[in-house]
Short mmCIF file of C-alpha atoms in Angstrom, two decimals:
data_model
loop_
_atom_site.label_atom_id
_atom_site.label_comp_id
_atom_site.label_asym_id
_atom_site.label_seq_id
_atom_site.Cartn_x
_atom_site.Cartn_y
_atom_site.Cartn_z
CA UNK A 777 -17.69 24.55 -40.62
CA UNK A 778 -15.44 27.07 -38.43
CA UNK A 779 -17.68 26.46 -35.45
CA UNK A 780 -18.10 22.38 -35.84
CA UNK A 781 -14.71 22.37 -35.98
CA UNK A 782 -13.81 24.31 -33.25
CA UNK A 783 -16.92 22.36 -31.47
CA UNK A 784 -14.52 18.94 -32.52
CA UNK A 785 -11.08 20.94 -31.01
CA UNK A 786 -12.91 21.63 -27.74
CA UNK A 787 -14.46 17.71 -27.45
CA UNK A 788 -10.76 16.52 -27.92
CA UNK A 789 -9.15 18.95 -25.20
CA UNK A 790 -12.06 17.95 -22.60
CA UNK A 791 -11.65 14.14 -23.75
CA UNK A 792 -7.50 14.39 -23.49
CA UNK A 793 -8.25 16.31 -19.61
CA UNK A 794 -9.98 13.66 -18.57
CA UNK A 795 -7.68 10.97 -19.49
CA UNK A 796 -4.90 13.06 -18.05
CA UNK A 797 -6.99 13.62 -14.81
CA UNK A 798 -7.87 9.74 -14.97
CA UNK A 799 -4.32 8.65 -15.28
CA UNK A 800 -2.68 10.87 -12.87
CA UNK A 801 -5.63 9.62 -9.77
CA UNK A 802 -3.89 6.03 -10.79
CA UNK A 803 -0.54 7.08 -11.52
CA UNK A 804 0.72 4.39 -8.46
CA UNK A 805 -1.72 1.68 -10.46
CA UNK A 806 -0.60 2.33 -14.32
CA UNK A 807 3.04 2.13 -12.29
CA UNK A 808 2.76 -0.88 -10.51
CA UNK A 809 0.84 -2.56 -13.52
CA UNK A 810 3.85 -1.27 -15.84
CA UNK A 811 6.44 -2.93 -13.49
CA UNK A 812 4.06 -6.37 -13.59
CA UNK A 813 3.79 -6.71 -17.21
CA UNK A 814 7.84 -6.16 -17.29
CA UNK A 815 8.58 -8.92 -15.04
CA UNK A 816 6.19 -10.90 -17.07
CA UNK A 817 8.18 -10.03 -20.32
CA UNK A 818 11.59 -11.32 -18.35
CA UNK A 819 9.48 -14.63 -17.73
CA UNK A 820 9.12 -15.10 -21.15
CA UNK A 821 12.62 -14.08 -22.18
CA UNK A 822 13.58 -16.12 -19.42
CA UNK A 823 11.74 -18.98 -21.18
CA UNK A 824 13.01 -17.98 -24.48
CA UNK A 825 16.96 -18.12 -22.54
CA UNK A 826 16.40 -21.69 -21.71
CA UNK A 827 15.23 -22.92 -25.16
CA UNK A 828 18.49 -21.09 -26.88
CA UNK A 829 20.40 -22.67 -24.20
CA UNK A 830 19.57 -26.34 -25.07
CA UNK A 831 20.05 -25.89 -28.81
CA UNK A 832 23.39 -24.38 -27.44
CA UNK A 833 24.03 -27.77 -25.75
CA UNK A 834 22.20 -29.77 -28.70
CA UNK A 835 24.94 -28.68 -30.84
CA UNK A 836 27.76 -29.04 -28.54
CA UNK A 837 26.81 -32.64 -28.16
CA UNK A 838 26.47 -33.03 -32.21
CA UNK A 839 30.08 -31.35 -32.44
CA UNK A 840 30.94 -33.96 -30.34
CA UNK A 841 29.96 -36.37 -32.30
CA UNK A 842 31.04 -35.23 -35.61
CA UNK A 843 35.03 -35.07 -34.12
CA UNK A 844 34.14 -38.45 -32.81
CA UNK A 845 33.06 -39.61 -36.15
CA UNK A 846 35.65 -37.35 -38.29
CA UNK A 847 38.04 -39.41 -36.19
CA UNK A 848 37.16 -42.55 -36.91
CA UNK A 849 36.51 -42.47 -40.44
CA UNK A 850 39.87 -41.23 -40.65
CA UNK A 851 41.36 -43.95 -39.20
CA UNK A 852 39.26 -46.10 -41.54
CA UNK A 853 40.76 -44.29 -44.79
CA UNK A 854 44.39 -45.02 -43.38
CA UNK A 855 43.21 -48.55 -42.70
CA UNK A 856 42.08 -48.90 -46.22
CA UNK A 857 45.27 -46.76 -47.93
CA UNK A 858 47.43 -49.59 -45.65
CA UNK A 859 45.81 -52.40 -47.55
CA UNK A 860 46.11 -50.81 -50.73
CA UNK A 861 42.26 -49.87 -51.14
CA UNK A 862 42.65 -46.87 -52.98
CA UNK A 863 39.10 -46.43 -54.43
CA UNK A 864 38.25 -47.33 -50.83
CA UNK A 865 39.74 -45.12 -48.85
CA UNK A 866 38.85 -42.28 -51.44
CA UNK A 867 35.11 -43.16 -50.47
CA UNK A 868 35.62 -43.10 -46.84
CA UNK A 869 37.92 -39.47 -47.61
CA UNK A 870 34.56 -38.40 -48.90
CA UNK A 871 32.39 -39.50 -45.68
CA UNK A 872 35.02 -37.77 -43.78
CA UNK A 873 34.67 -34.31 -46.36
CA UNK A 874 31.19 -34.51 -45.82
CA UNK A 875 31.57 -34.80 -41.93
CA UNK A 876 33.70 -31.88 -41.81
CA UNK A 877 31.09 -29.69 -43.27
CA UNK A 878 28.58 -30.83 -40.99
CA UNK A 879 31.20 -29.56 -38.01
CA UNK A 880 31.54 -26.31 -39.67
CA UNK A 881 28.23 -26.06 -39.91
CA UNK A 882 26.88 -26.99 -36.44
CA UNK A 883 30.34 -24.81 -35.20
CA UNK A 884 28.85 -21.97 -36.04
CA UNK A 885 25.25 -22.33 -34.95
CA UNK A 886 27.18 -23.32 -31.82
CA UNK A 887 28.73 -19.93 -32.05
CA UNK A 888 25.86 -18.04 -32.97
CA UNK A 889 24.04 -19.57 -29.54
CA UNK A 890 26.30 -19.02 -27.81
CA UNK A 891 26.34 -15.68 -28.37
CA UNK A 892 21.96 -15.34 -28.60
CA UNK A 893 22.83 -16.84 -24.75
CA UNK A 894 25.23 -14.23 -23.48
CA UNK A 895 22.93 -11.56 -24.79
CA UNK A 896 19.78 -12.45 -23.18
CA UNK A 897 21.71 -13.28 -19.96
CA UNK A 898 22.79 -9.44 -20.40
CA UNK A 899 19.64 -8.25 -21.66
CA UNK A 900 17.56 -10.13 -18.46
CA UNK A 901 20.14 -9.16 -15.87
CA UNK A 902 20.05 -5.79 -17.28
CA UNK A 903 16.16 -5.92 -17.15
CA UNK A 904 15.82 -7.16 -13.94
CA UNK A 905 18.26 -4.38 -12.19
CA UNK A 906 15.98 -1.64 -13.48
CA UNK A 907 12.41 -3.43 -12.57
CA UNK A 908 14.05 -3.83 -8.69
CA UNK A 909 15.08 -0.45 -8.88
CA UNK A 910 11.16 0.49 -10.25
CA UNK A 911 10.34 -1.36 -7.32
CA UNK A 912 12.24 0.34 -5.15
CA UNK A 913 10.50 3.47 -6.62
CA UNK A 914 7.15 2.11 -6.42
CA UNK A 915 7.41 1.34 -2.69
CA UNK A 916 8.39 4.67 -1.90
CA UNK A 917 5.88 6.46 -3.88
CA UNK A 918 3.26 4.02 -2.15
CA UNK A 919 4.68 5.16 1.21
CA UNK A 920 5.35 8.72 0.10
CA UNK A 921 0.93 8.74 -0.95
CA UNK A 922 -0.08 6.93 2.14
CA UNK A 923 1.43 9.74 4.49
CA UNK A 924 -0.23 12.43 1.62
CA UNK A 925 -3.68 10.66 3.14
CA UNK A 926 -2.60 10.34 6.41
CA UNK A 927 -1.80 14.45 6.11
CA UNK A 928 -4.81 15.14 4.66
CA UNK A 929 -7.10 13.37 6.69
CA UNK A 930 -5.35 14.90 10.07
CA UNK A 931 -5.80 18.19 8.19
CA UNK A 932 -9.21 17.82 7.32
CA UNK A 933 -10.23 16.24 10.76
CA UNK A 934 -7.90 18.58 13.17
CA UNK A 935 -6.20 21.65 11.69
CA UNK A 936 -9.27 23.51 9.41
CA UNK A 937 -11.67 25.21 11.17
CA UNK A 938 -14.17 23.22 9.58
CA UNK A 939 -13.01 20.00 11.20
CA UNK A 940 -14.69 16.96 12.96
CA UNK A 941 -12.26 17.91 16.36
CA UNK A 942 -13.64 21.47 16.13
CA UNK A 943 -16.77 20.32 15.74
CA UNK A 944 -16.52 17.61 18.47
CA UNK A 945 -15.14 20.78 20.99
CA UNK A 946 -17.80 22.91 19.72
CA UNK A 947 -20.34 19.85 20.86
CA UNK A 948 -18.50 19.70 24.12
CA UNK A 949 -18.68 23.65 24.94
CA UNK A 950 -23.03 23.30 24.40
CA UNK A 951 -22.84 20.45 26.69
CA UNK A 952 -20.91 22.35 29.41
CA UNK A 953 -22.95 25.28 28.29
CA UNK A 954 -26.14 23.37 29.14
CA UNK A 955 -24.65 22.17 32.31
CA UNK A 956 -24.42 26.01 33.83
CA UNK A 957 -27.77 26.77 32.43
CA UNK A 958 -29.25 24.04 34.52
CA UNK A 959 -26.97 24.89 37.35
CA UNK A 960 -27.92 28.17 37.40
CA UNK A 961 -31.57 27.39 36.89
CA UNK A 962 -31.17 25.61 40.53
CA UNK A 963 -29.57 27.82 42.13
CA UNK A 964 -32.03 30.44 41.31
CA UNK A 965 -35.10 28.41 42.54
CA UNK A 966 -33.18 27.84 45.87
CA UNK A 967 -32.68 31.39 46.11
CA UNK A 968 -36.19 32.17 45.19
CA UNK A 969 -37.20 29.27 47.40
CA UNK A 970 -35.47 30.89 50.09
CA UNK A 971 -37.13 34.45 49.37
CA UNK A 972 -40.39 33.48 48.74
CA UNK A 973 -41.16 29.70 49.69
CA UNK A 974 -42.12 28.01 52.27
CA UNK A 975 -38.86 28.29 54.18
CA UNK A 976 -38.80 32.21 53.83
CA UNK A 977 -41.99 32.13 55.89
CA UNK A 978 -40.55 30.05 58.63
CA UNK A 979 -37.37 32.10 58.50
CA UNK A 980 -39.59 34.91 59.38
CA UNK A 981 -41.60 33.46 61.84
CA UNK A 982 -38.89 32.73 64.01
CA UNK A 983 -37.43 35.74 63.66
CA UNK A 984 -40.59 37.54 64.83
CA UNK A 985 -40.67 34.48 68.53
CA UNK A 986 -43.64 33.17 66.52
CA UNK A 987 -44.52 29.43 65.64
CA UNK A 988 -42.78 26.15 67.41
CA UNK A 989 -39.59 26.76 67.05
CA UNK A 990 -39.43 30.58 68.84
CA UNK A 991 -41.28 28.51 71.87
CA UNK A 992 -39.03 25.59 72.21
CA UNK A 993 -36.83 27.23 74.33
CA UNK A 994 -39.50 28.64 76.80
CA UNK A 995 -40.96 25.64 76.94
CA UNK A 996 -37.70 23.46 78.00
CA UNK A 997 -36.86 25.92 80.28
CA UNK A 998 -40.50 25.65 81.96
CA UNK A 999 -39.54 21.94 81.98
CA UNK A 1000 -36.51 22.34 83.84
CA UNK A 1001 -37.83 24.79 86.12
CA UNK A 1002 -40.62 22.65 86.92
CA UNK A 1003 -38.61 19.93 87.72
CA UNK A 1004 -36.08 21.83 89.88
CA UNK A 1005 -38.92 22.66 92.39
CA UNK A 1006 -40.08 19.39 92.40
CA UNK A 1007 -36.28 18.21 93.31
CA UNK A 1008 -36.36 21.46 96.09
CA UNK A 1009 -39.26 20.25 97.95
CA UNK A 1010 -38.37 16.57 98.08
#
């Protein structure tokens, strides 16, 4: 039983870990879905303001009323009391009684709305203050994470060793790298060409008054001679 147990212990850490882990990558999301579902519980309180608020005018307009018909019921008794209608006037004293508590009664609800008004106003003002200042919050925490990524990617793709610029100058040294190899590569067959080739030999050649080129001179100077005489004797 020791070992299930502990077996039960260690499937509730990993289980509240990864919750943790899951809620902190989404922290910004849970926030910004917390800050939605408040202004959606203003709305309805909002909603819930405005239906107070017309029972608070409702009543108002009964009070209204009721003074309006206290009055003239009133003036009815007198009426009556002037013509000598006792039992009369003694029923209309009644209506009037009974008037009366109807204004106490719908004075109060008044009252009572009136006050269920000014708290909600409070309560909704007081609401809405902190959600703009979560707001506030969220936007720079969405700011603060989006240079986080923009740090981490120019730290993962410039400053480590390990990064894609490194890697793109590395690509750029084996290109100049190949370059010189193939520039050396030619120059060596030129210099071999000029050792051993074909242009070597000639090199030789005319170094030794051998081949066409050692003769061209002797042979434009035979020219010239040639036609010097031939100028002489004409």
């Amino acid at each position: 039983m020791t070992v299930i147990k502990k077996l039960v212990t260690l499937l509730r850490g990993s289980a509240r870990e990864l919750g943790e882990s899951v809620v902190d990558a989404n922290a910004t999301r849970i926030y910004e879905q917390e800050i939605v579902d408040a202004r959606h519980s203003i709305d309805q309180a909002r909603g819930d303001l405005t239906g107070v608020m017309a029972k608070e005018m409702q009543t108002a307009r009964a009070i209204e009323k009721l003074k309006a018909e206290v009055g003239r019921y009133e003036g009815l008794a007198l009426e009556a009391l002037n013509k000598t209608q006792e039992a009369l006037a003694l029923e209309v004293a009644a209506k009037v009684g009974a008037l009366e508590q109807e204004l106490d009664e719908q004075t109060k609800a008044h009252a009572s709305y009136a006050v269920q008004v000014a708290k909600l106003k409070a309560l909704i003002k007081s609401a809405e203050l902190r959600i703009r200042e979560h707001e506030r919050e969220l936007a720079i925490a969405k700011t603060t994470e989006s240079v986080y990524r923009a740090t981490r990617s120019i730290s993962e793709n410039i400053g480590s060793s390990g990064s894609k610029l490194v890697n793109a100058r590395q690509s750029l040294e084996r290109i100049k790298q190949r370059h010189e190899d193939l520039s050396d590569r030619m120059a060596a067959a030129e210099s071999l060409d000029a050792e051993f080739g074909h242009a070597a030999l000639e090199k030789k050649l005319a170094a030794a008054g051998i081949g066409d080129d050692a003769d061209r001179a002797r042979k434009v100077m035979d020219r010239v001679r040639a036609r010097q005489a031939s100028e002489g004797q004409g």
